[in-house]
Amino acid sequence: MGYKYLDKERGSFQEIIPSSPSPRLRIMTTMSSSASSSHIDLTHHLSTETRLRKANPMKAIWRLTRRKADMISLANGDPHFTLYPIKKVQFEVASVDDKIVDPVQSWRGAGASAPSQSFTTTTHNGALPLKAAMQYSAGAGLPDTQRVATELTDYYHSPPNHVVTLTLGNGDGVAKCFRLLGEPGDHFLADEFSFSSLTNAPLSHGINWVPVKIDKGGLIPEDLERILSTWDEERQGRRPHVLYTVPCGQNPTGCTLSVERRKQIYALAQRYDFIIIEDDPYYYLQYDSMETEEDEDEPFKFMPSFLSMDVDGRVMRVDSLSKVMAPGMRLGWITSNALFHDALVTLVDSSTHHPHAFGQIFLTEMLSSSGWKLSGFDRWVRSLRKEYQRRRDYFLRLFYQEVARTGFASTNAPEAGMFVWMRIHLEKHPRFRADLQRTDGSQAKTNTEELMEELFERILDGGVVVMPASIFMTPGDSSKPEDNSSPVQDRLNYLRLTFAGEEDSMQLGLSKLGQTLKEFFADSKDD
Amino acid sequence: MGYKYLDKERGSFQEIIPSSPSPRLRIMTTMSSSASSSHIDLTHHLSTETRLRKANPMKAIWRLTRRKADMISLANGDPHFTLYPIKKVQFEVASVDDKIVDPVQSWRGAGASAPSQSFTTTTHNGALPLKAAMQYSAGAGLPDTQRVATELTDYYHSPPNHVVTLTLGNGDGVAKCFRLLGEPGDHFLADEFSFSSLTNAPLSHGINWVPVKIDKGGLIPEDLERILSTWDEERQGRRPHVLYTVPCGQNPTGCTLSVERRKQIYALAQRYDFIIIEDDPYYYLQYDSMETEEDEDEPFKFMPSFLSMDVDGRVMRVDSLSKVMAPGMRLGWITSNALFHDALVTLVDSSTHHPHAFGQIFLTEMLSSSGWKLSGFDRWVRSLRKEYQRRRDYFLRLFYQEVARTGFASTNAPEAGMFVWMRIHLEKHPRFRADLQRTDGSQAKTNTEELMEELFERILDGGVVVMPASIFMTPGDSSKPEDNSSPVQDRLNYLRLTFAGEEDSMQLGLSKLGQTLKEFFADSKDD
């Protein structure tokens, strides 16, 4: 039941025996995947650069060379595996044995004696032996790694008909989606506050952002619809055809989109023909609401993703291991329709080439029968989810006590992620002004921006680092203002805080923050 | 003597104690490197996209947060290191102990009992402890990894004044250089036969190639000068400002540029103001000539690189570990002037983000005092160099016996790399035509292309895979033909063979190849 696998970069062949063939398995090679798509035609969403990008010319030759089973290759500059100076790679990892009730707690608490197990890979043995893993390989990822990532995605999302392309982590995945779809001059949609490390990326290749308003439930479908339904292509250029969003524990606001909103947004995507880039690094870090008593008998239900409802193939889901394994992994994947997958692989072949072996070895070993298996991964992330929920609860209790009690700030309890979006009640500040007539071209009606800068400086002087909302403001296309009635500059009265850190930092940091707030709101004379 | 190190992606600080401070150490952070450059101003070589690309906006905040030593951070979504499920990573690698005369032979020959050593990294111990390595980190690479790569580059190349930026392997490095410098519509220079997996990459963003003629010594400086001195900007657009070349064991021709040619080319780069992308994966695989008896007392002298002579800062050298460690490493680096380094880091921050931890751990551990050290790496690559030289010699002996003796093919002994460029003596073929008057628009005067296609098919039918020259033909800008007197189509009578494979494959493959050649040259009736 093996199949031949073509090394796409330099063209060697390897025989692959799937270790656990599954009826749900949908591994596709670059060269055959488009054929099986049953999605609607979305070719027009690809950028000109993407459409011009030709597959590696050497692929044409490699394809020809499959005519016989026992071909002798004098073709490729592949170093022989006996010349790799590595013969064993071993990772000591947490045990997720069934007998351990809470794997994350056991791992953290017990120090050197914490129950552990090993993932061991040698030249010829392991879920992904070094002989194959360390050679040139496929842009989409090694077939076995692509398979385990597909099985994992199927388990949590059961997408209608999709293909997995490995990435070098979340940032790489999102940037590749932008490059794939973004035509210079295009407008993309995003939450009005978003993670600027990523929304910064496509600006230099001519993408403009259109910020969509948010409330405590995240992106507001009605505002999205307003933008799209009133879009004037003559005046504003091509209607936005891409939405970038973080549906769970959004960065920076911590918001999570409800199922209802997700459905509304997906329906808008269908009506107005846009692609949803679902960037979901906090998917596994979803929490019970603060009020609900957790039912230990009932396993926690993760929110359905955009991918899970994607009948058209218009969702590109970006998965990351940074928050549940470690950021240094730099390995994730994009799940998309087969057409976009093919285009992604051609982009990979023209940029980063195939993903690194060590990460693929780790991931494949972890999810294989000799490692944690998918069930063990699920135990780990559910245990981790509880750990972060405890941190959130700890943080919020402190927050109410040290900060909210001042009356000058408040927040909502986030249902996912790592962040608390703290609203500053600037309207209580003696120097707050709400009805400014600007002469400097700004549309802001308040002095929110100036006061928040002042507050941020004071917090820094107090020895605490937080993130100001201004840094997350999605850069709109100022030449084409959309809605002057409610400029985002008047909604900068927020700070992003994290509960991912240590208890000591939270305690000291929030205490200082409360103190600074009191001083700031008292000190009306300060100029 | 430690220094604070700023996590550039998400902004955490780490204290770094360099393990072996060196007077030659030139580690620079993204934010301070340009200041120290003494190179000439080369800003005009950066593409518009590169110049428009803004640094990650969050960096502005992180800079502000250094005002105190003991800041409490509530800022970043960094998972706490106690939540990484990994506490130890161990690599079993070849021993390069002084007592082992030939480390590669000892490693290959002895199977399970081959002398080995371990690189071991734990949460808090090792050259790059997991606590720091697995966290978000710097786009240029972790400081310690950047340091060892700098030391290695200094050791072999002693560049006048340069900075190292880590890459995700050779392909990623080259593609990033193209993206950094390439303006849509630009013309770049390359050997007329080049590695199409890489030269394919920038075509889709509007780069045109200008092929430079080669002979058995590689790229011909006089042809390069002809192109540049006769360039008509009015008719042809901006004069080429980038040369992409593989100076050692060029892929596909196996040619190595002599020191004299390197100097001539560098002088042309200065006179005509172009940048040299020195892609040098085969640097360590340089060989004695076939005639010279190796002098065991005198260590082999590596050819001086373009980087080593780069007083202006106009060389971007791309280093790779694929050929001396393993392709799956996917970790290398670019050495460039500080301005280009800064621009590269901003490109990294907008695309792939920081390099993967496992590869950085391996490289840092390997080159540190607990690993091989630089001296051990040097022992390994010199031993590997000899191993490939043996393979080359074995291959060539077989080639002369099985192929050259037919009188229908010949080759030069490559002085580096993995490839043999086999010339087919097509002029001896009964159906060869040398003075065609084409009606199909082709400039070719011979039927070389057609006959080579036929031969390639026959070789495949014979069960051998080789690479035809046509696949490596650098795609010229056909709308602006440069030199019609000698079209490259008449020089397609070459095949690329590799000696990187196993002896059995070489034996059987070359025997079959000789047989096919004899049949092909005999069979004049075949249509």
Short mmCIF file of C-alpha atoms in Angstrom, two decimals, chain A residues 9-10 48-50 52-58 60-62 64-65 67-68 70-94 104 107-108 111-114 116 133-136 168 170-173 175-176 179 195-198 200-201 203-205 251 282 322-330 347 349-359 362 372 380 384 387-388 391 395 418-419 456-457 459-468 471-472 496-498 500-502 505-506 508-510 512-513, chain B residues 9-10 48-50 52-58 60-62 64-65 67-68 70-94 104 107-108 111-114 116 133-136 168 170-173 175-176 179 195-198 200-201 203-205 251 282 322-330 347 349-359 362 372 380 384 387-388 391 395 418-419 456-457 459-468 471-472 496-498 500-502 505-506 508-510 512-513:
data_model
loop_
_atom_site.label_atom_id
_atom_site.label_comp_id
_atom_site.label_asym_id
_atom_site.label_seq_id
_atom_site.Cartn_x
_atom_site.Cartn_y
_atom_site.Cartn_z
CA GLU A 9 13.12 20.31 -4.85
CA ARG A 10 15.82 18.21 -6.39
CA THR A 48 -0.74 38.56 -10.66
CA GLU A 49 2.60 37.60 -9.15
CA THR A 50 1.08 34.30 -8.02
CA LEU A 52 2.85 34.46 -13.18
CA ARG A 53 4.85 32.27 -10.84
CA LYS A 54 5.92 29.16 -12.67
CA ALA A 55 6.58 25.86 -11.01
CA ASN A 56 10.22 24.93 -10.64
CA PRO A 57 11.30 24.04 -14.22
CA MET A 58 13.11 20.96 -12.95
CA ALA A 60 9.02 18.82 -15.66
CA ILE A 61 12.05 16.55 -15.84
CA TRP A 62 11.32 14.74 -12.59
CA LEU A 64 9.35 12.31 -16.97
CA THR A 65 11.61 10.16 -14.90
CA ARG A 67 8.46 5.95 -16.46
CA LYS A 68 10.26 2.96 -14.98
CA ASP A 70 14.12 0.91 -11.27
CA MET A 71 15.58 4.09 -12.74
CA ILE A 72 19.22 4.80 -11.90
CA SER A 73 19.69 8.40 -10.98
CA LEU A 74 22.78 10.37 -11.88
CA ALA A 75 20.67 13.48 -11.71
CA ASN A 76 20.61 15.12 -8.30
CA GLY A 77 23.09 16.68 -5.94
CA ASP A 78 21.67 14.92 -2.93
CA PRO A 79 24.31 14.20 -0.29
CA HIS A 80 24.24 10.52 0.56
CA PHE A 81 22.65 9.88 3.95
CA THR A 82 25.77 8.10 5.23
CA LEU A 83 27.51 11.48 4.96
CA TYR A 84 25.11 13.24 7.34
CA PRO A 85 27.10 13.63 10.58
CA ILE A 86 23.94 12.93 12.61
CA LYS A 87 22.65 9.46 13.40
CA LYS A 88 20.24 10.05 16.28
CA VAL A 89 17.94 12.83 17.44
CA GLN A 90 16.23 12.52 20.78
CA PHE A 91 13.72 14.80 22.44
CA GLU A 92 12.79 14.37 26.10
CA VAL A 93 9.20 15.50 26.43
CA ALA A 94 6.37 15.58 28.92
CA VAL A 104 0.87 20.20 32.34
CA TRP A 107 5.38 18.55 34.09
CA ARG A 108 5.70 22.02 35.59
CA GLY A 111 11.21 19.57 38.23
CA ALA A 112 13.80 16.98 37.19
CA SER A 113 11.57 14.13 38.39
CA ALA A 114 8.63 15.13 36.20
CA SER A 116 8.72 12.24 30.80
CA ALA A 133 13.94 13.56 6.85
CA MET A 134 17.37 15.15 6.38
CA GLN A 135 17.30 14.95 2.56
CA TYR A 136 15.89 17.55 0.16
CA LEU A 168 7.61 27.89 9.04
CA ASN A 170 2.40 31.46 12.04
CA GLY A 171 4.10 34.62 10.74
CA ASP A 172 5.42 32.84 7.69
CA GLY A 173 2.00 31.31 7.02
CA ALA A 175 2.71 36.45 5.12
CA LYS A 176 2.48 33.75 2.46
CA ARG A 179 1.63 37.37 -0.89
CA PHE A 195 -1.42 42.39 15.47
CA SER A 196 0.77 44.94 13.73
CA SER A 197 3.78 42.63 13.40
CA LEU A 198 1.69 40.81 10.81
CA ASN A 200 2.69 45.52 8.66
CA ALA A 201 3.99 42.85 6.28
CA LEU A 203 2.05 47.27 3.19
CA SER A 204 5.33 47.37 1.27
CA HIS A 205 3.86 45.37 -1.57
CA ASN A 251 -4.55 39.85 19.38
CA TYR A 282 -5.04 30.60 20.32
CA SER A 322 3.93 28.34 19.10
CA LYS A 323 1.40 28.71 21.89
CA VAL A 324 0.90 25.01 22.69
CA MET A 325 4.45 23.70 22.11
CA ALA A 326 6.97 26.55 21.87
CA PRO A 327 7.56 29.55 19.59
CA GLY A 328 10.97 28.22 18.57
CA MET A 329 9.29 25.27 16.79
CA ARG A 330 8.69 27.53 13.77
CA LEU A 347 5.50 30.05 -3.68
CA ASP A 349 9.52 26.43 -4.02
CA SER A 350 10.36 30.02 -5.02
CA SER A 351 11.12 31.28 -1.51
CA THR A 352 11.69 29.21 1.62
CA HIS A 353 11.87 25.77 -0.03
CA HIS A 354 10.97 22.75 2.06
CA PRO A 355 10.47 23.01 5.85
CA HIS A 356 13.25 22.08 8.26
CA ALA A 357 13.73 18.43 9.17
CA PHE A 358 14.05 18.72 12.96
CA GLY A 359 10.63 20.33 13.37
CA PHE A 362 9.33 16.33 16.20
CA TRP A 372 1.98 11.05 22.09
CA TRP A 380 -1.78 18.09 26.52
CA LEU A 384 -2.65 23.54 28.92
CA GLU A 387 -3.44 26.10 33.05
CA TYR A 388 -3.96 29.30 31.05
CA ARG A 391 -3.69 32.21 34.89
CA PHE A 395 -4.89 37.78 36.66
CA MET A 418 -3.39 35.40 26.34
CA PHE A 419 -4.56 38.99 26.40
CA PHE A 456 1.79 55.14 28.71
CA GLU A 457 4.87 57.18 29.58
CA ILE A 459 3.35 53.50 33.33
CA LEU A 460 6.80 52.99 31.84
CA ASP A 461 8.26 55.41 34.37
CA GLY A 462 6.53 53.32 37.02
CA GLY A 463 8.53 50.31 35.77
CA VAL A 464 5.79 48.40 33.96
CA VAL A 465 5.68 47.52 30.27
CA VAL A 466 2.27 47.29 28.64
CA MET A 467 1.21 47.66 25.03
CA PRO A 468 -0.73 50.77 23.99
CA ILE A 471 0.48 50.34 18.21
CA PHE A 472 -2.24 47.93 17.09
CA ARG A 496 -3.07 45.30 26.10
CA LEU A 497 -1.96 43.23 29.08
CA THR A 498 -1.00 39.57 29.12
CA ALA A 500 0.87 34.51 30.08
CA GLY A 501 3.59 35.54 32.51
CA GLU A 502 4.50 34.62 36.05
CA SER A 505 5.00 39.77 37.65
CA MET A 506 1.22 39.93 37.57
CA LEU A 508 3.68 43.50 41.22
CA GLY A 509 2.78 44.81 37.75
CA LEU A 510 -0.94 45.20 38.41
CA LYS A 512 1.97 49.37 40.22
CA LEU A 513 -0.48 49.87 37.37
CA GLU B 9 9.36 39.66 17.29
CA ARG B 10 7.42 40.05 20.46
CA THR B 48 11.20 50.06 -3.94
CA GLU B 49 9.42 47.33 -1.97
CA THR B 50 12.47 47.04 0.30
CA LEU B 52 8.94 51.00 1.53
CA ARG B 53 9.09 48.13 4.01
CA LYS B 54 8.75 49.49 7.49
CA ALA B 55 10.23 47.84 10.54
CA ASN B 56 7.75 46.05 12.75
CA PRO B 57 5.82 48.89 14.46
CA MET B 58 6.08 47.12 17.81
CA ALA B 60 9.25 51.36 18.56
CA ILE B 61 7.62 50.37 21.82
CA TRP B 62 10.22 47.79 22.76
CA LEU B 64 11.11 52.66 24.82
CA THR B 65 10.92 49.92 27.37
CA ARG B 67 14.64 52.77 30.23
CA LYS B 68 14.95 50.81 33.45
CA ASP B 70 14.04 45.92 36.30
CA MET B 71 10.95 46.54 34.17
CA ILE B 72 8.00 44.24 34.83
CA SER B 73 6.51 43.07 31.58
CA LEU B 74 2.80 42.56 31.10
CA ALA B 75 3.36 43.14 27.41
CA ASN B 76 4.09 40.01 25.44
CA GLY B 77 2.32 36.78 24.65
CA ASP B 78 5.41 34.69 25.29
CA PRO B 79 4.56 31.22 26.61
CA HIS B 80 6.46 30.64 29.82
CA PHE B 81 9.35 28.22 29.32
CA THR B 82 8.01 25.85 31.98
CA LEU B 83 5.09 25.24 29.61
CA TYR B 84 7.27 23.99 26.75
CA PRO B 85 6.73 20.22 26.73
CA ILE B 86 10.43 19.70 25.86
CA LYS B 87 13.22 19.64 28.41
CA LYS B 88 16.08 18.00 26.54
CA VAL B 89 17.29 17.77 22.95
CA GLN B 90 20.13 15.44 22.11
CA PHE B 91 21.91 14.87 18.82
CA GLU B 92 24.27 11.94 18.35
CA VAL B 93 26.89 13.07 15.86
CA ALA B 94 30.16 11.95 14.34
CA VAL B 104 34.10 10.91 7.51
CA TRP B 107 31.76 7.56 10.54
CA ARG B 108 30.63 5.92 7.32
CA GLY B 111 28.10 1.35 11.31
CA ALA B 112 26.66 1.32 14.82
CA SER B 113 30.12 1.26 16.38
CA ALA B 114 31.31 4.41 14.62
CA SER B 116 30.31 9.41 18.05
CA ALA B 133 16.18 29.04 22.18
CA MET B 134 12.52 27.98 22.14
CA GLN B 135 11.16 31.50 22.80
CA TYR B 136 10.32 34.18 20.23
CA LEU B 168 16.37 29.10 6.34
CA ASN B 170 20.35 28.34 0.66
CA GLY B 171 17.16 28.71 -1.39
CA ASP B 172 15.62 31.02 1.18
CA GLY B 173 18.80 33.10 1.31
CA ALA B 175 15.36 34.33 -2.82
CA LYS B 176 15.63 36.96 -0.08
CA ARG B 179 13.54 40.21 -3.26
CA PHE B 195 20.32 26.37 -11.25
CA SER B 196 16.80 26.95 -12.50
CA SER B 197 15.14 26.12 -9.16
CA LEU B 198 16.60 29.41 -7.98
CA ASN B 200 13.01 30.77 -11.58
CA ALA B 201 12.12 32.52 -8.32
CA LEU B 203 10.69 35.93 -12.67
CA SER B 204 7.21 36.33 -11.22
CA HIS B 205 8.13 39.62 -9.57
CA ASN B 251 25.48 24.15 -10.70
CA TYR B 282 30.04 23.88 -2.61
CA SER B 322 23.11 21.42 3.13
CA LYS B 323 26.12 19.89 1.42
CA VAL B 324 28.36 19.52 4.48
CA MET B 325 25.76 18.65 7.14
CA ALA B 326 22.43 17.71 5.56
CA PRO B 327 19.83 19.44 3.37
CA GLY B 328 17.16 19.00 6.06
CA MET B 329 19.04 21.44 8.34
CA ARG B 330 17.47 24.36 6.45
CA LEU B 347 12.27 41.45 5.28
CA ASP B 349 10.31 40.26 10.20
CA SER B 350 7.76 40.67 7.40
CA SER B 351 7.97 37.12 6.08
CA THR B 352 9.58 34.11 7.74
CA HIS B 353 10.19 35.66 11.18
CA HIS B 354 13.00 34.27 13.29
CA PRO B 355 14.77 31.01 12.35
CA HIS B 356 13.80 27.69 13.94
CA ALA B 357 15.27 26.81 17.33
CA PHE B 358 16.34 23.22 16.68
CA GLY B 359 18.65 24.18 13.83
CA PHE B 362 22.48 22.31 16.58
CA TRP B 372 33.01 20.18 17.70
CA TRP B 380 34.91 17.40 9.22
CA LEU B 384 34.32 15.34 3.57
CA GLU B 387 35.49 11.79 0.38
CA TYR B 388 33.83 13.71 -2.46
CA ARG B 391 33.89 9.98 -5.52
CA PHE B 395 33.24 8.62 -11.31
CA MET B 418 29.02 17.52 -7.15
CA PHE B 419 28.53 17.80 -10.87
CA PHE B 456 17.52 12.49 -23.41
CA GLU B 457 14.47 10.36 -24.18
CA ILE B 459 18.68 7.69 -21.95
CA LEU B 460 15.46 7.68 -19.92
CA ASP B 461 14.25 4.68 -21.90
CA GLY B 462 17.54 3.05 -21.03
CA GLY B 463 16.66 3.47 -17.36
CA VAL B 464 19.02 6.33 -16.44
CA VAL B 465 18.04 9.77 -15.18
CA VAL B 466 20.32 12.67 -16.09
CA MET B 467 19.65 16.38 -16.34
CA PRO B 468 19.58 17.97 -19.79
CA ILE B 471 16.53 22.77 -18.13
CA PHE B 472 19.34 25.01 -16.85
CA ARG B 496 24.57 17.22 -16.01
CA LEU B 497 25.65 14.14 -14.09
CA THR B 498 26.39 13.86 -10.40
CA ALA B 500 27.33 12.40 -5.19
CA GLY B 501 25.56 9.05 -5.40
CA GLU B 502 26.57 5.47 -4.70
CA SER B 505 24.64 3.64 -9.39
CA MET B 506 27.66 5.23 -11.02
CA LEU B 508 25.55 0.77 -13.79
CA GLY B 509 24.42 4.24 -14.85
CA LEU B 510 27.60 5.14 -16.75
CA LYS B 512 24.15 2.15 -19.65
CA LEU B 513 24.88 5.71 -20.69
#
